[in-house]
mmCIF file of C-alpha atoms in Angstrom:
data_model
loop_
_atom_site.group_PDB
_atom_site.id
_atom_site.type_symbol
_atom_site.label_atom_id
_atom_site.label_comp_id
_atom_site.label_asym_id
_atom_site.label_seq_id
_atom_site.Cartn_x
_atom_site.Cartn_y
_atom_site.Cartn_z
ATOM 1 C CA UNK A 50 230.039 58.349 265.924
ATOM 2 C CA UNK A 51 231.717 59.792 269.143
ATOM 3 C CA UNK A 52 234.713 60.607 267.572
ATOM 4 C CA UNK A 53 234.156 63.493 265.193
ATOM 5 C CA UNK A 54 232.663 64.993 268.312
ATOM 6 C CA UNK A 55 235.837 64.177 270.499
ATOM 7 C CA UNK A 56 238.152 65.590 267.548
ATOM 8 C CA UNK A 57 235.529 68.542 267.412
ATOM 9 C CA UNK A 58 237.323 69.796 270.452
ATOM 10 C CA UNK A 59 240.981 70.540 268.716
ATOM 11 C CA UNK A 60 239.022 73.184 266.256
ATOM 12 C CA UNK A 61 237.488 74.326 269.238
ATOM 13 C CA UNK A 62 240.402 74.958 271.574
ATOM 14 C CA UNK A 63 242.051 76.882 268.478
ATOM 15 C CA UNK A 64 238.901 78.998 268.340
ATOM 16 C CA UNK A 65 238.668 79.943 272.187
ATOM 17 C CA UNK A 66 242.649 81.167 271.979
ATOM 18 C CA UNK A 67 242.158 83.045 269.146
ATOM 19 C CA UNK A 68 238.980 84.768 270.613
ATOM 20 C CA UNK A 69 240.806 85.195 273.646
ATOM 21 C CA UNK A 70 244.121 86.639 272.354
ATOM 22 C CA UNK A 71 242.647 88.530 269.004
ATOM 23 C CA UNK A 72 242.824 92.058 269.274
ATOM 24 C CA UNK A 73 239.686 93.883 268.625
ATOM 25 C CA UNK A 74 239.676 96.392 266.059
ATOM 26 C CA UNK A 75 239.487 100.225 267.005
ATOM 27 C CA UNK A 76 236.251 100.829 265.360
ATOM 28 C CA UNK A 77 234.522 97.576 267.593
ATOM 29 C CA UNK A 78 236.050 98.770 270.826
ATOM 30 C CA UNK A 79 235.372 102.523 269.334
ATOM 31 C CA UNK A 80 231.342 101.399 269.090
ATOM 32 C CA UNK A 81 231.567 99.085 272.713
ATOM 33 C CA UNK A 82 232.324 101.962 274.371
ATOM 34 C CA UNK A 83 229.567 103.969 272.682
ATOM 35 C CA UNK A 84 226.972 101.168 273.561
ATOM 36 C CA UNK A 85 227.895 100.206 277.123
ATOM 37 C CA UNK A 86 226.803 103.704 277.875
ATOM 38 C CA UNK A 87 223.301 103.704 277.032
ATOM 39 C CA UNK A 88 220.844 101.585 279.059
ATOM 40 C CA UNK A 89 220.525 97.660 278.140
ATOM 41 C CA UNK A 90 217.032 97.876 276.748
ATOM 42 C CA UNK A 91 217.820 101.425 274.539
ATOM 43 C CA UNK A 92 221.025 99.547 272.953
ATOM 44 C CA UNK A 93 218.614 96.483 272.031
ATOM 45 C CA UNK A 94 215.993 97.897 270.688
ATOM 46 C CA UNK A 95 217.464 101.258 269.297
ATOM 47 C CA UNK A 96 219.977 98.964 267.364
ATOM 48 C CA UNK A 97 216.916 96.333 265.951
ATOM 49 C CA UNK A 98 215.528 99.437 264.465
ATOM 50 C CA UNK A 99 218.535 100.335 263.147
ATOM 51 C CA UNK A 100 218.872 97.428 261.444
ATOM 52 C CA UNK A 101 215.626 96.480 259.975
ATOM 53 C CA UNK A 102 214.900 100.066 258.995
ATOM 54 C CA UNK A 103 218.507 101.350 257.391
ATOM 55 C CA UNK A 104 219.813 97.686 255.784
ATOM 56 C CA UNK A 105 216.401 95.542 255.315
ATOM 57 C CA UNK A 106 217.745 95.378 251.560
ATOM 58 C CA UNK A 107 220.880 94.123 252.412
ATOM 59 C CA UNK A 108 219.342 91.657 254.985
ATOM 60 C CA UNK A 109 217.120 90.343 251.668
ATOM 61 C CA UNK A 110 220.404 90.353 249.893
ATOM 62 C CA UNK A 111 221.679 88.036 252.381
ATOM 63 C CA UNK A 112 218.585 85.964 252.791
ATOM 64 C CA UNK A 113 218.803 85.112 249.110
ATOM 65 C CA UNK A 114 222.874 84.612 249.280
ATOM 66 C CA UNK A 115 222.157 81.720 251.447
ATOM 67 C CA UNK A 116 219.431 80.380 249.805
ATOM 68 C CA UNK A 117 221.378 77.796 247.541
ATOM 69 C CA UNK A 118 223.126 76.959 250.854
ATOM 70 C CA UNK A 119 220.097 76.077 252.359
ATOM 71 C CA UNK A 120 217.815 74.273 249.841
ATOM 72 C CA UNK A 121 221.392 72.037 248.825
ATOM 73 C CA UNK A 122 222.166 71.074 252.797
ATOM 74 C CA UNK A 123 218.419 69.958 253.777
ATOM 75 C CA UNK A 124 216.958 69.105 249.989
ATOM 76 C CA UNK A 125 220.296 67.534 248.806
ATOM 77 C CA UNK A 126 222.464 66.010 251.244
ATOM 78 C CA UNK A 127 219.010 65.459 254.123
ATOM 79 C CA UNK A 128 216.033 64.484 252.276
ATOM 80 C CA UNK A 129 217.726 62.597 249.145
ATOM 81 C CA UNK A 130 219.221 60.250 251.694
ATOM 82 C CA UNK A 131 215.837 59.384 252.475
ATOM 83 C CA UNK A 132 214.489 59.129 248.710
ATOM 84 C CA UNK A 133 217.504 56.780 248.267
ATOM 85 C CA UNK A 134 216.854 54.683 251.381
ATOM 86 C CA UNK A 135 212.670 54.379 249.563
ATOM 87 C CA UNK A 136 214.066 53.436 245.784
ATOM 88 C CA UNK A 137 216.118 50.339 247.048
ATOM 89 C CA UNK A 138 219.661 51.296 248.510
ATOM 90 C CA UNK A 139 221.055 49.547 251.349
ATOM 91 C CA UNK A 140 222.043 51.241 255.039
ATOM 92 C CA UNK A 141 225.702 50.808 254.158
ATOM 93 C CA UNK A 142 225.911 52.013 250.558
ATOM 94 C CA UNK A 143 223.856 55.540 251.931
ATOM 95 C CA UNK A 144 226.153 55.924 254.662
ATOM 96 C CA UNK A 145 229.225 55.463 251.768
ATOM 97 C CA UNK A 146 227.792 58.220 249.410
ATOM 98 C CA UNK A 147 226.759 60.680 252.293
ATOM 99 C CA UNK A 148 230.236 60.505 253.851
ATOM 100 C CA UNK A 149 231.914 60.752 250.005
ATOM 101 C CA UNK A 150 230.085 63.841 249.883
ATOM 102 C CA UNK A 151 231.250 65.195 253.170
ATOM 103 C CA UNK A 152 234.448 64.479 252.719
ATOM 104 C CA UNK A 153 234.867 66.216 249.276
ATOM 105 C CA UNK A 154 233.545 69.117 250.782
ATOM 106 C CA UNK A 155 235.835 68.827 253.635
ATOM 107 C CA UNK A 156 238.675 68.332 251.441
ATOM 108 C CA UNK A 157 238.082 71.615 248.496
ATOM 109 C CA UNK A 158 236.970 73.803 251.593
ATOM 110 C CA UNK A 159 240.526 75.447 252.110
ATOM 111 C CA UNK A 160 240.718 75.717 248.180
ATOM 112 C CA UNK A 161 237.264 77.173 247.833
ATOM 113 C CA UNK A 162 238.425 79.792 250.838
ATOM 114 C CA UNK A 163 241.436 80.704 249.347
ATOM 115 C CA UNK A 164 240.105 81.098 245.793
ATOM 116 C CA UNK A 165 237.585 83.525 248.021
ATOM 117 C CA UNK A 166 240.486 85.405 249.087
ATOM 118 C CA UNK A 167 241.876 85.604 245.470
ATOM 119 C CA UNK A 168 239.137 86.309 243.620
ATOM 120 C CA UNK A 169 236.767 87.356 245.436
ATOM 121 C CA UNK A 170 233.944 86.185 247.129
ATOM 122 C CA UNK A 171 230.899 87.246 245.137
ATOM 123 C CA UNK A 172 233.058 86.329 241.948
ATOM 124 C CA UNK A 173 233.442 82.417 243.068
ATOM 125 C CA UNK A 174 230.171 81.851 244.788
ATOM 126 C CA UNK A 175 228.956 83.244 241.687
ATOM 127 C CA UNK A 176 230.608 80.653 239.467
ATOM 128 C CA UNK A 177 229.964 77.587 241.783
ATOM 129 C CA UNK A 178 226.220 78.830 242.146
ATOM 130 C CA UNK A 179 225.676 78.805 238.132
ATOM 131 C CA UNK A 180 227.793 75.757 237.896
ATOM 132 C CA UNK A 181 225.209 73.995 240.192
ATOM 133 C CA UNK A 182 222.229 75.630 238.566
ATOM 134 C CA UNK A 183 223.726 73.825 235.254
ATOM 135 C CA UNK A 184 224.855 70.507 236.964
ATOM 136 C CA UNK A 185 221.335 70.393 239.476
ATOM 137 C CA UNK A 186 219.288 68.354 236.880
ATOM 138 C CA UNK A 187 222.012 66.070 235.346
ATOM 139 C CA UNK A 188 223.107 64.770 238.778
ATOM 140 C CA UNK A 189 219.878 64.645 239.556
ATOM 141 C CA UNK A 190 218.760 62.721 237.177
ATOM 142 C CA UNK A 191 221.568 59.937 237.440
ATOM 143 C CA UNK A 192 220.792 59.673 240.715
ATOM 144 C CA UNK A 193 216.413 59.030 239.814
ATOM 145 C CA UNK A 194 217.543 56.574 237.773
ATOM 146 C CA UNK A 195 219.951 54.756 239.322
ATOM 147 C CA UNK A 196 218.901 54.755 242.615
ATOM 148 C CA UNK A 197 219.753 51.495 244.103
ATOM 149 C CA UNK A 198 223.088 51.539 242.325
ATOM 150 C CA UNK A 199 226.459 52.666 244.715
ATOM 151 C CA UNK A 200 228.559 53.412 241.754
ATOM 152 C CA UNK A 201 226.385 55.834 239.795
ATOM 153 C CA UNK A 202 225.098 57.819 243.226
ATOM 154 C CA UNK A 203 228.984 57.844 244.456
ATOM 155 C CA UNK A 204 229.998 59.510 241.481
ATOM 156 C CA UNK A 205 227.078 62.265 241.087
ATOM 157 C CA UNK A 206 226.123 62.286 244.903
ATOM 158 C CA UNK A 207 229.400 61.963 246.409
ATOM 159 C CA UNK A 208 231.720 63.168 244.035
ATOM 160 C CA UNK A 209 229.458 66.083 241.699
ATOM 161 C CA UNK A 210 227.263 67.298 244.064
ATOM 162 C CA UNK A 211 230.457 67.396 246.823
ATOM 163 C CA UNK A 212 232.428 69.236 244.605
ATOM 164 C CA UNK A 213 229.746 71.923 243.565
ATOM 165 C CA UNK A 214 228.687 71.588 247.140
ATOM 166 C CA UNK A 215 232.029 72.613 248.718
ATOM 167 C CA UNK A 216 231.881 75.862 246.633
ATOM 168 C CA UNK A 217 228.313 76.505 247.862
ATOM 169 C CA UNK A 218 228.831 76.053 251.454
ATOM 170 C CA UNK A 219 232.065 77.791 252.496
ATOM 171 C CA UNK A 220 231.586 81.082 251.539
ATOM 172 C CA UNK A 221 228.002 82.192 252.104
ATOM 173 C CA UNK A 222 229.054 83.083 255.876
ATOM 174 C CA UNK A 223 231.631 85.739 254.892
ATOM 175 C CA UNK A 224 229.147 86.917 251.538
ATOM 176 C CA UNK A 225 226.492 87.845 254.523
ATOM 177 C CA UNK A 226 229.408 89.154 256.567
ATOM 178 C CA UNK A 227 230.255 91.646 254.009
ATOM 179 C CA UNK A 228 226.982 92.967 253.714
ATOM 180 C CA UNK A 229 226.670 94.780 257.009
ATOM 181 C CA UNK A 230 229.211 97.384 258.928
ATOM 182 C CA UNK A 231 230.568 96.499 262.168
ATOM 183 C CA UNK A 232 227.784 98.223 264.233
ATOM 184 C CA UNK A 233 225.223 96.542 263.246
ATOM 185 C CA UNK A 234 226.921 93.079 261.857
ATOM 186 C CA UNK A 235 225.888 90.801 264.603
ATOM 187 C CA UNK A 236 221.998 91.553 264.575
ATOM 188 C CA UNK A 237 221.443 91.928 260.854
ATOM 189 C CA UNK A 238 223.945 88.628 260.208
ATOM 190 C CA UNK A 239 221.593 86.831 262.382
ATOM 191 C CA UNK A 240 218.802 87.729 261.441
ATOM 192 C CA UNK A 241 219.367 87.324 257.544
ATOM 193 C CA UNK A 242 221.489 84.352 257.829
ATOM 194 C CA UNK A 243 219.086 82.496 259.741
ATOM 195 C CA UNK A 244 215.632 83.324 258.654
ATOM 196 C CA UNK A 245 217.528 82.596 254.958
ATOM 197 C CA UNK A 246 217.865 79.223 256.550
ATOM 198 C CA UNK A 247 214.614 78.852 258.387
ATOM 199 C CA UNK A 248 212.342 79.909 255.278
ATOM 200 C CA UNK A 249 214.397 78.316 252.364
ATOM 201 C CA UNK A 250 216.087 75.156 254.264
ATOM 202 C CA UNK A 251 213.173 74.551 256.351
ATOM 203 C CA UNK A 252 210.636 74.312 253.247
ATOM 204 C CA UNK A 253 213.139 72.691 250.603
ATOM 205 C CA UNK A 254 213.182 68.885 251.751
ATOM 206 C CA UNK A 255 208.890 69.356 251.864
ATOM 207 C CA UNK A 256 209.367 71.296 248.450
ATOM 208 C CA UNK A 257 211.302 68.638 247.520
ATOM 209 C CA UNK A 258 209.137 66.055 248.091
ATOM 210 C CA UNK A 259 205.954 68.167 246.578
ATOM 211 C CA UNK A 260 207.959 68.446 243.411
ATOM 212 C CA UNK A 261 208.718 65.075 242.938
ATOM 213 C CA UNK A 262 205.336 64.060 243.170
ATOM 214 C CA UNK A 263 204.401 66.661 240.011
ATOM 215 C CA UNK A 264 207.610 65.342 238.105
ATOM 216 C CA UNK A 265 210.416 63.262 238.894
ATOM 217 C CA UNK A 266 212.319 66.095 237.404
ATOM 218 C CA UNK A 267 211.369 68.003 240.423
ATOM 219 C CA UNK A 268 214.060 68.275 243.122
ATOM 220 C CA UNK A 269 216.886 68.839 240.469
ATOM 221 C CA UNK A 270 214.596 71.609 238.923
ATOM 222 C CA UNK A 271 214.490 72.584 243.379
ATOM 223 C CA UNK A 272 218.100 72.978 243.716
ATOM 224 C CA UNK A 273 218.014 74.471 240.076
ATOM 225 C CA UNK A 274 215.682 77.295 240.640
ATOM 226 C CA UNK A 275 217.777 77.548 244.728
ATOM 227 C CA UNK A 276 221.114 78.444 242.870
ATOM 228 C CA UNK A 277 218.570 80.635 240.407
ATOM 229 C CA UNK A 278 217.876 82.668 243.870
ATOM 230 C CA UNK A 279 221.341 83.258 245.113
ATOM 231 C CA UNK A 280 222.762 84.281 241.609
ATOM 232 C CA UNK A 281 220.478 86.861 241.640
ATOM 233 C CA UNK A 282 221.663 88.050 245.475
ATOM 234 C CA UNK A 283 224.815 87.919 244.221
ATOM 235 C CA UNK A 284 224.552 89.810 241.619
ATOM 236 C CA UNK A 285 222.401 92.303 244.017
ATOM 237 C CA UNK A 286 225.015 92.199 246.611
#
């Protein structure tokens, strides 16, 4: 397990020389200049304001664009590992499906990004998020009824749910981006970004199991009503 975290440090070199050596854009150094002269707490809190007063729309905007995100990475690819483990699959076949998954993603991430470039990045999270609102229940469902089995969870949890997952993971970051101008794109990013997270990927695996409980149906219908969200923020945005 130590060596994803030892390879983790090539990605991260590249980063540091590219923040390093990156030329800021006029309009950033432009506003740094701006903010360095008024007093620490002013900038803080005049800029909070700012944000919550002038783009609280947008920040719902990208609260819902990362809902899908959300409910899929804690719901999906956290909790099911644990309904799995309770309906009769072994240590080993779990860890084969969850790293299927990952690496699928991994794999269609630079495709996904570069169809984000092409097409835009509303227009494919768009068709990835209704393609998992269509696919949530199906996979779902496989994956209910043949629990214990590797070959039927490989193919919807590793394979389907990697695929659809890949489109639903790589470009919520730059969707929120977009939302915001450059003054105020740190604060509002982080605020909508993560309380999207906190509310929606928090609840989802406790939804989740809450759901299943009413009908086994339950966290397909989840992940279903999730991509139902960020369609709608899309479409917003």
């Amino acid at each position: 397990w130590r060596v994803p975290f030892w390879l983790a440090i090539i990605p991260g070199m590249i980063a540091i020389m590219g923040r390093r050596h990156v030329p800021e854009s006029g309009m950033f150094l432009e506003m740094k200049e701006k903010l360095q002269a008024l007093p620490e707490q002013e900038t803080f809190v005049s800029k909070l304001k700012q944000t919550v007063t002038e783009y609280w729309l947008n920040m719902l905007v990208g609260m819902g664009g990362v809902c899908a995100f959300a409910t899929l990475q804690y719901s999906c690819f956290v909790w099911t590992q644990s309904f799995l483990a309770s309906h009769g699959m072994s240590p080993n076949d779990r860890m084969i499906v969850g790293l299927l998954a990952r690496l699928t993603q991994t794999a269609l991430n630079f495709f996904c990004g570069w169809a984000g470039d092409i097409f835009g990045v509303g227009s494919v999270m768009l068709v990835g998020t209704l393609a998992t609102m269509v696919a949530s229940v199906p996979l779902w469902s496989v994956m209910l009824h043949h629990a214990a089995s590797l070959t039927p969870v490989a193919l919807a949890f590793g394979v389907g749910l990697g695929c659809l997952g890949s489109v639903m993971t790589t470009l919520p970051y730059y969707f929120v981006v977009e939302l915001f101008p450059t003054h105020v794109r740190n604060t509002a990013v982080g605020i909508s970004y993560n309380l999207g997270f906190a509310v929606f990927g928090g609840l989802s695996p406790l939804m989740a199991e809450v759901l299943f409980a009413q009908t086994h149906l339950g966290p397909g219908l989840l992940w279903c009503a999730a991509c139902g969200v960020t369609a709608f923020s899309i479409l917003a945005g």
